[in-house]
Tab-separated table of C-alpha atoms in Angstrom:
chain	number	residue	atom	x	y	z
A	1	MET	CA	10.175	-6.533	2.360
A	2	MET	CA	12.423	-5.530	5.270
A	3	TYR	CA	12.646	-1.975	3.903
A	4	ALA	CA	8.852	-1.563	3.774
A	5	LEU	CA	8.294	-3.100	7.198
A	6	LEU	CA	10.999	-1.010	8.862
A	7	THR	CA	9.437	2.108	7.372
A	8	GLY	CA	6.153	1.125	9.005
A	9	ALA	CA	7.861	0.495	12.345
A	10	GLY	CA	9.567	3.874	12.171
A	11	ALA	CA	6.277	5.611	11.359
A	12	ALA	CA	4.601	3.904	14.340
A	13	ILE	CA	7.325	5.026	16.746
A	14	GLY	CA	7.316	8.542	15.292
A	15	ALA	CA	3.548	8.962	15.578
A	16	ALA	CA	3.495	7.620	19.137
A	17	ILE	CA	6.276	9.994	20.258
A	18	LEU	CA	4.949	13.069	18.458
A	19	GLY	CA	1.428	12.390	19.696
A	20	GLY	CA	2.231	13.624	23.217
A	21	PRO	CA	3.245	17.193	22.378
A	22	PHE	CA	0.604	17.319	19.643
A	23	VAL	CA	-2.206	16.458	22.084
A	24	ALA	CA	-0.835	18.987	24.584
A	25	TRP	CA	-0.810	21.682	21.891
A	26	LEU	CA	-4.392	20.883	20.826
A	27	ARG	CA	-5.548	21.099	24.444
A	28	ALA	CA	-3.773	24.418	24.921
A	29	LYS	CA	-5.528	25.772	21.819
A	30	LYS	CA	-8.863	24.280	23.005
A	31	LEU	CA	-9.333	22.423	19.719
A	32	GLY	CA	-11.799	19.877	21.041
A	33	LYS	CA	-14.602	18.154	19.158
A	34	ALA	CA	-18.245	18.817	19.966
A	35	GLU	CA	-20.483	15.748	20.355
A	36	SER	CA	-23.807	15.672	18.527
A	37	GLU	CA	-26.988	15.378	20.575
A	38	GLU	CA	-28.209	12.973	17.890
A	39	GLY	CA	-25.459	10.444	18.636
A	40	PRO	CA	-25.269	7.923	21.510
A	41	GLN	CA	-25.774	9.580	24.892
A	42	SER	CA	-22.726	7.706	26.190
A	43	HIS	CA	-20.556	9.815	23.868
A	44	LEU	CA	-21.628	13.191	25.264
A	45	PRO	CA	-18.941	13.191	28.028
A	46	LYS	CA	-16.329	13.002	25.250
A	47	ALA	CA	-17.085	16.576	24.170
A	48	GLY	CA	-13.905	18.627	24.172
A	49	THR	CA	-11.559	15.728	23.388
A	50	PRO	CA	-8.853	17.034	21.036
A	51	THR	CA	-9.490	16.239	17.397
A	52	PHE	CA	-7.302	16.582	14.267
A	53	GLY	CA	-5.526	13.278	14.968
A	54	GLY	CA	-5.494	12.822	11.210
A	55	VAL	CA	-2.892	15.601	11.028
A	56	LEU	CA	-0.606	13.385	13.111
A	57	ILE	CA	-1.361	10.293	11.004
A	58	MET	CA	-1.002	12.004	7.647
A	59	GLY	CA	1.951	14.123	8.731
A	60	VAL	CA	3.992	11.148	9.881
A	61	GLY	CA	2.712	8.626	7.327
A	62	LEU	CA	3.067	10.813	4.248
A	63	ALA	CA	6.440	12.154	5.378
A	64	ALA	CA	7.701	8.599	5.780
A	65	ALA	CA	6.342	7.718	2.343
A	66	LEU	CA	7.972	10.747	0.727
A	67	ILE	CA	11.326	9.861	2.259
A	68	ALA	CA	11.259	6.092	1.858
A	69	ALA	CA	8.853	5.249	-0.989
A	70	VAL	CA	8.993	8.025	-3.592
A	71	PRO	CA	12.740	7.614	-4.307
A	72	LYS	CA	12.004	4.002	-5.285
A	73	ASP	CA	9.024	4.823	-7.525
A	74	ALA	CA	7.610	8.283	-8.241
A	75	ASP	CA	4.190	6.737	-8.973
A	76	VAL	CA	3.641	6.674	-5.203
A	77	LEU	CA	3.148	10.430	-5.455
A	78	LEU	CA	-0.389	9.689	-6.675
A	79	PRO	CA	-1.771	8.158	-3.455
A	80	ILE	CA	0.176	10.770	-1.498
A	81	ALA	CA	-1.499	13.552	-3.502
A	82	VAL	CA	-4.943	11.968	-3.120
A	83	ALA	CA	-4.435	11.642	0.638
A	84	ALA	CA	-3.237	15.247	0.942
A	85	LEU	CA	-6.220	16.590	-1.011
A	86	PHE	CA	-8.751	14.573	0.965
A	87	ALA	CA	-7.045	15.659	4.196
A	88	GLY	CA	-7.692	19.266	3.186
A	89	ILE	CA	-11.379	18.498	2.641
A	90	GLY	CA	-11.526	16.735	5.998
A	91	LEU	CA	-9.800	19.601	7.766
A	92	TYR	CA	-12.476	21.995	6.519
A	93	ASP	CA	-15.146	19.626	7.869
A	94	ASP	CA	-13.445	19.303	11.253
A	95	LEU	CA	-13.131	23.056	11.729
A	96	GLY	CA	-16.938	23.171	11.718
A	97	THR	CA	-17.311	20.657	14.555
A	98	LEU	CA	-15.274	22.256	17.348
A	99	VAL	CA	-16.560	23.012	20.840
A	100	GLY	CA	-17.300	26.700	21.398
A	101	ARG	CA	-17.195	27.572	17.708
A	102	GLU	CA	-20.100	28.363	15.401
A	103	GLN	CA	-21.096	24.964	14.060
A	104	ARG	CA	-20.954	24.809	10.304
A	105	ALA	CA	-23.409	22.429	8.626
A	106	ALA	CA	-20.657	20.454	6.927
A	107	HIS	CA	-22.877	17.388	6.762
A	108	ASP	CA	-26.063	18.967	5.448
A	109	ARG	CA	-27.196	18.340	1.884
A	110	ARG	CA	-25.228	21.217	0.379
A	111	GLY	CA	-22.073	20.284	2.261
A	112	MET	CA	-22.357	16.645	1.263
A	113	VAL	CA	-22.884	17.522	-2.404
A	114	LEU	CA	-19.829	19.770	-2.416
A	115	LYS	CA	-17.797	17.062	-0.708
A	116	VAL	CA	-18.836	14.393	-3.215
A	117	LEU	CA	-18.013	16.763	-6.082
A	118	ALA	CA	-14.550	17.314	-4.610
A	119	PHE	CA	-14.110	13.564	-4.182
A	120	GLY	CA	-15.296	13.029	-7.740
A	121	GLY	CA	-12.910	15.590	-9.185
A	122	ALA	CA	-9.954	14.009	-7.418
A	123	GLY	CA	-11.180	10.561	-8.421
A	124	VAL	CA	-11.425	11.479	-12.097
A	125	VAL	CA	-7.885	12.856	-12.181
A	126	ALA	CA	-6.508	9.826	-10.337
A	127	ALA	CA	-8.454	7.392	-12.549
A	128	LEU	CA	-7.249	9.021	-15.763
A	129	LEU	CA	-3.649	8.900	-14.547
A	130	LEU	CA	-3.999	5.229	-13.599
A	131	TYR	CA	-5.629	4.370	-16.913
A	132	GLY	CA	-3.235	6.443	-19.019
A	133	PRO	CA	0.364	7.330	-18.081
A	134	MET	CA	0.650	4.909	-15.163
A	135	ASP	CA	-0.982	1.993	-17.035
A	136	ALA	CA	-2.136	0.310	-13.817
A	137	PRO	CA	-3.435	-3.278	-13.998
A	138	ARG	CA	-7.074	-3.052	-15.098
A	139	LEU	CA	-8.600	-5.968	-13.215
A	140	LEU	CA	-7.064	-8.946	-11.410
A	141	VAL	CA	-9.335	-11.861	-10.526
A	142	PRO	CA	-8.376	-14.626	-8.074
A	143	HIS	CA	-7.168	-17.745	-9.890
A	144	GLU	CA	-8.063	-16.244	-13.289
A	145	GLY	CA	-5.432	-13.572	-13.849
A	146	GLY	CA	-5.759	-10.133	-15.414
A	147	PHE	CA	-8.354	-8.634	-17.718
A	148	ASP	CA	-8.507	-5.389	-19.692
A	149	ILE	CA	-11.963	-3.895	-19.126
A	150	GLY	CA	-11.426	-0.812	-21.273
A	151	PRO	CA	-12.585	2.736	-20.408
A	152	VAL	CA	-15.154	1.423	-17.920
A	153	TYR	CA	-12.133	1.139	-15.627
A	154	VAL	CA	-12.184	4.918	-15.219
A	155	VAL	CA	-15.797	4.874	-14.009
A	156	ILE	CA	-15.040	2.044	-11.573
A	157	ALA	CA	-11.935	3.828	-10.284
A	158	VAL	CA	-13.842	7.049	-9.584
A	159	PHE	CA	-16.606	5.135	-7.803
A	160	ALA	CA	-14.063	3.168	-5.724
A	161	ILE	CA	-12.327	6.325	-4.520
A	162	ILE	CA	-15.560	8.154	-3.643
A	163	ALA	CA	-17.167	5.127	-1.988
A	164	THR	CA	-14.113	4.144	0.064
A	165	ALA	CA	-13.500	7.673	1.340
A	166	SER	CA	-17.175	7.977	2.288
A	167	ALA	CA	-17.086	4.594	4.035
A	168	THR	CA	-13.997	5.321	6.119
A	169	GLY	CA	-15.503	8.693	6.994
A	170	VAL	CA	-18.528	7.095	8.672
A	171	THR	CA	-16.479	4.305	10.273
A	172	ASP	CA	-14.613	6.734	12.512
A	173	GLY	CA	-17.092	6.982	15.371
A	174	VAL	CA	-15.811	4.706	18.125
A	175	ASP	CA	-12.445	4.888	19.903
A	176	MET	CA	-9.803	2.794	18.074
A	177	LEU	CA	-12.201	1.516	15.383
A	178	MET	CA	-10.885	3.357	12.322
A	179	GLY	CA	-7.319	3.109	13.597
A	180	THR	CA	-7.367	-0.679	13.881
A	181	THR	CA	-9.374	-1.457	10.748
A	182	GLY	CA	-7.416	1.097	8.723
A	183	ALA	CA	-4.070	-0.330	9.817
A	184	LEU	CA	-5.242	-3.850	8.941
A	185	ALA	CA	-6.437	-2.767	5.490
A	186	PHE	CA	-3.218	-0.948	4.601
A	187	ALA	CA	-1.111	-3.837	5.920
A	188	ALA	CA	-3.112	-6.233	3.739
A	189	PHE	CA	-2.603	-4.190	0.579
A	190	GLY	CA	1.035	-3.737	1.575
A	191	ALA	CA	1.385	-7.522	1.615
A	192	ILE	CA	-0.309	-7.762	-1.787
A	193	ALA	CA	2.024	-5.101	-3.196
A	194	LEU	CA	5.031	-7.011	-1.890
A	195	MET	CA	3.790	-10.195	-3.591
A	196	GLN	CA	3.814	-8.241	-6.861
A	197	ASP	CA	7.247	-6.678	-6.238
A	198	GLN	CA	5.678	-3.208	-5.864
A	199	VAL	CA	8.083	-2.361	-3.065
A	200	ALA	CA	7.514	1.405	-3.142
A	201	LEU	CA	3.745	0.993	-2.970
A	202	ALA	CA	4.129	-1.511	-0.129
A	203	THR	CA	6.345	0.993	1.675
A	204	PHE	CA	3.607	3.609	1.347
A	205	CYS	CA	1.041	1.171	2.755
A	206	PHE	CA	3.163	0.203	5.740
A	207	ALA	CA	4.047	3.857	6.401
A	208	LEU	CA	0.342	4.657	6.837
A	209	ALA	CA	-0.315	1.424	8.742
A	210	GLY	CA	2.546	2.295	11.095
A	211	ALA	CA	1.327	5.862	11.572
A	212	LEU	CA	-2.099	4.480	12.494
A	213	VAL	CA	-0.540	2.134	15.057
A	214	GLY	CA	1.295	5.055	16.650
A	215	TYR	CA	-1.914	7.097	16.668
A	216	LEU	CA	-3.714	4.246	18.453
A	217	TYR	CA	-1.539	4.853	21.516
A	218	TRP	CA	-3.386	8.166	21.926
A	219	ASN	CA	-6.746	6.967	20.622
A	220	ALA	CA	-6.950	3.965	22.972
A	221	TYR	CA	-10.115	4.024	25.069
A	222	PRO	CA	-10.798	6.456	26.617
A	223	ALA	CA	-9.389	8.412	23.699
A	224	ARG	CA	-7.141	11.387	24.318
A	225	LEU	CA	-7.176	12.202	20.605
A	226	PHE	CA	-9.770	11.795	17.855
A	227	MET	CA	-8.868	11.189	14.218
A	228	GLY	CA	-11.446	13.465	12.626
A	229	ASP	CA	-12.305	13.703	8.946
A	230	VAL	CA	-8.821	15.057	8.314
A	231	GLY	CA	-7.684	11.477	8.941
A	232	SER	CA	-10.562	9.210	7.957
A	233	LEU	CA	-11.236	10.733	4.516
A	234	PRO	CA	-7.631	10.627	3.209
A	235	LEU	CA	-7.233	7.094	4.523
A	236	GLY	CA	-10.164	5.974	2.376
A	237	GLY	CA	-9.031	7.857	-0.708
A	238	ALA	CA	-5.489	6.546	-0.402
A	239	LEU	CA	-6.648	2.975	0.261
A	240	ALA	CA	-8.776	2.921	-2.891
A	241	THR	CA	-5.916	4.395	-4.935
A	242	VAL	CA	-3.544	1.736	-3.638
A	243	ALA	CA	-6.037	-1.018	-4.468
A	244	LEU	CA	-6.343	0.332	-8.021
A	245	MET	CA	-2.568	0.547	-8.404
A	246	THR	CA	-2.182	-3.109	-7.441
A	247	GLY	CA	-5.019	-4.173	-9.770
A	248	TRP	CA	-6.747	-5.904	-6.861
A	249	TRP	CA	-9.588	-3.432	-6.396
A	250	LEU	CA	-11.978	-6.386	-6.288
A	251	MET	CA	-10.489	-7.106	-2.852
A	252	LEU	CA	-11.520	-3.708	-1.472
A	253	PRO	CA	-14.926	-4.949	-0.229
A	254	VAL	CA	-13.242	-8.032	1.266
A	255	ILE	CA	-10.316	-6.345	2.985
A	256	GLY	CA	-12.529	-3.395	3.889
A	257	ILE	CA	-15.509	-5.497	4.978
A	258	VAL	CA	-16.069	-3.281	8.046
A	259	PHE	CA	-16.115	-0.149	5.873
A	260	VAL	CA	-18.698	-1.794	3.591
A	261	MET	CA	-20.897	-2.642	6.574
A	262	GLU	CA	-20.662	0.884	7.916
A	263	ILE	CA	-21.539	2.764	4.720
A	264	ALA	CA	-24.193	0.196	3.754
A	265	SER	CA	-25.926	0.666	7.120
A	266	VAL	CA	-26.144	4.417	6.525
A	267	VAL	CA	-27.477	4.044	2.971
A	268	VAL	CA	-30.040	1.415	3.995
A	269	GLN	CA	-31.165	3.405	7.038
A	270	ILE	CA	-31.725	6.590	5.031
A	271	ALA	CA	-33.483	4.779	2.174
A	272	TYR	CA	-35.758	2.820	4.524
A	273	PHE	CA	-36.530	5.921	6.612
A	274	ARG	CA	-37.598	7.904	3.549
A	275	THR	CA	-39.614	5.158	1.870
A	276	THR	CA	-41.502	4.113	5.020
A	277	GLY	CA	-42.269	7.555	6.376
A	278	GLY	CA	-39.904	7.518	9.331
A	279	ARG	CA	-39.341	3.886	10.277
A	280	ARG	CA	-35.833	2.565	10.992
A	281	ILE	CA	-34.014	-0.726	10.521
A	282	PHE	CA	-31.156	0.100	12.878
A	283	ARG	CA	-31.570	1.834	16.217
A	284	MET	CA	-28.910	4.253	15.024
A	285	ALA	CA	-26.614	4.432	12.018
A	286	PRO	CA	-23.750	3.843	11.280
A	287	VAL	CA	-24.040	0.282	12.484
A	288	HIS	CA	-21.436	0.608	15.266
A	289	HIS	CA	-23.866	2.968	17.029
A	290	HIS	CA	-26.660	0.407	16.571
A	291	PHE	CA	-24.699	-2.093	18.634
A	292	GLU	CA	-23.902	0.553	21.243
A	293	GLU	CA	-27.634	1.220	21.531
A	294	LEU	CA	-28.147	-2.531	22.041
A	295	GLY	CA	-25.896	-2.321	25.093
A	296	TRP	CA	-22.454	-3.228	23.749
A	297	HIS	CA	-19.624	-1.224	25.267
A	298	GLU	CA	-17.732	0.686	22.591
A	299	VAL	CA	-14.565	-1.317	23.335
A	300	THR	CA	-16.566	-4.468	22.642
A	301	VAL	CA	-17.820	-2.980	19.367
A	302	MET	CA	-14.277	-2.043	18.368
A	303	ALA	CA	-12.809	-5.437	19.269
A	304	ARG	CA	-15.439	-7.423	17.380
A	305	PHE	CA	-15.349	-5.162	14.338
A	306	ALA	CA	-11.537	-5.232	14.343
A	307	ALA	CA	-11.633	-9.027	14.488
A	308	LEU	CA	-13.916	-9.021	11.442
A	309	GLY	CA	-11.540	-6.609	9.738
A	310	ALA	CA	-8.640	-8.986	10.422
A	311	VAL	CA	-10.562	-11.873	8.853
A	312	GLY	CA	-11.295	-9.732	5.802
A	313	ALA	CA	-7.643	-8.684	5.511
A	314	LEU	CA	-6.418	-12.287	5.706
A	315	ALA	CA	-9.045	-13.452	3.209
A	316	GLY	CA	-8.188	-10.651	0.780
A	317	VAL	CA	-4.470	-11.425	0.815
A	318	ALA	CA	-5.181	-15.128	0.431
A	319	LEU	CA	-7.453	-14.544	-2.578
A	320	ALA	CA	-4.868	-12.272	-4.194
A	321	ALA	CA	-2.242	-15.005	-3.758
A	322	TRP	CA	-4.489	-17.695	-5.219
């Protein structure tokens, strides 16, 4: 336990220290994010804020995991590989959202289809490895134990990876929101891994949780650094992979309750808009923007959503221990 926690503490300190020169370099290169006219008007002054914070998170977190976790169990290379691949996809997205650059329609229908196909390909490979050589626990149910659900596990694993990465991608839209909820989710699965003596996997979880804490120093409102898709997408892919490796993927919607709310609000809004000829349920989706449009300050949105995320994390760990 001490080993995993100290790795997380080291990652937090490293990310916080490296964040200063990294932000300065991004500003010097004018790598600032453009703000969409379709988003909340209160976000427009943020245009030009350095993005690519996910490079800091993934760089520090994955480096810490490679040094501290992989020597204990090479299986941790799987979530590292998933995170690295999804970071590459996110980096491509982020390069199309910079101020003063030609905006690439990374989020149009074609871009979204290509992204889902990339997610799906990575998910299939990861699922087959978990089901085959790694022989991960198929399904753990609170108070009931484990069950072997056969090849349907592969389908569930692919869906979990795609859905979680998509959900964390839309959650990153308010200062500190993805950083806090992501850190809570990885800490929760780190605790679950420790309960199952999966020390290397717990070390990986706390390395990413720590890197997110260090990043929050620079993402604290008003943010001096945005995470971007290069951070949010790999966090989701890695989180789902970790949940599958522990066998407690049923706890993903509990521990990631905020991510479920966010992606569900987008799906419901789009479906309702198309079936009713233009009517909306939320003033704006994802749901964190809905509350901003109702008059909540974004710090208030973050604090209340983070509190909900903490409840979900505690509940998920408690159910896994039951």
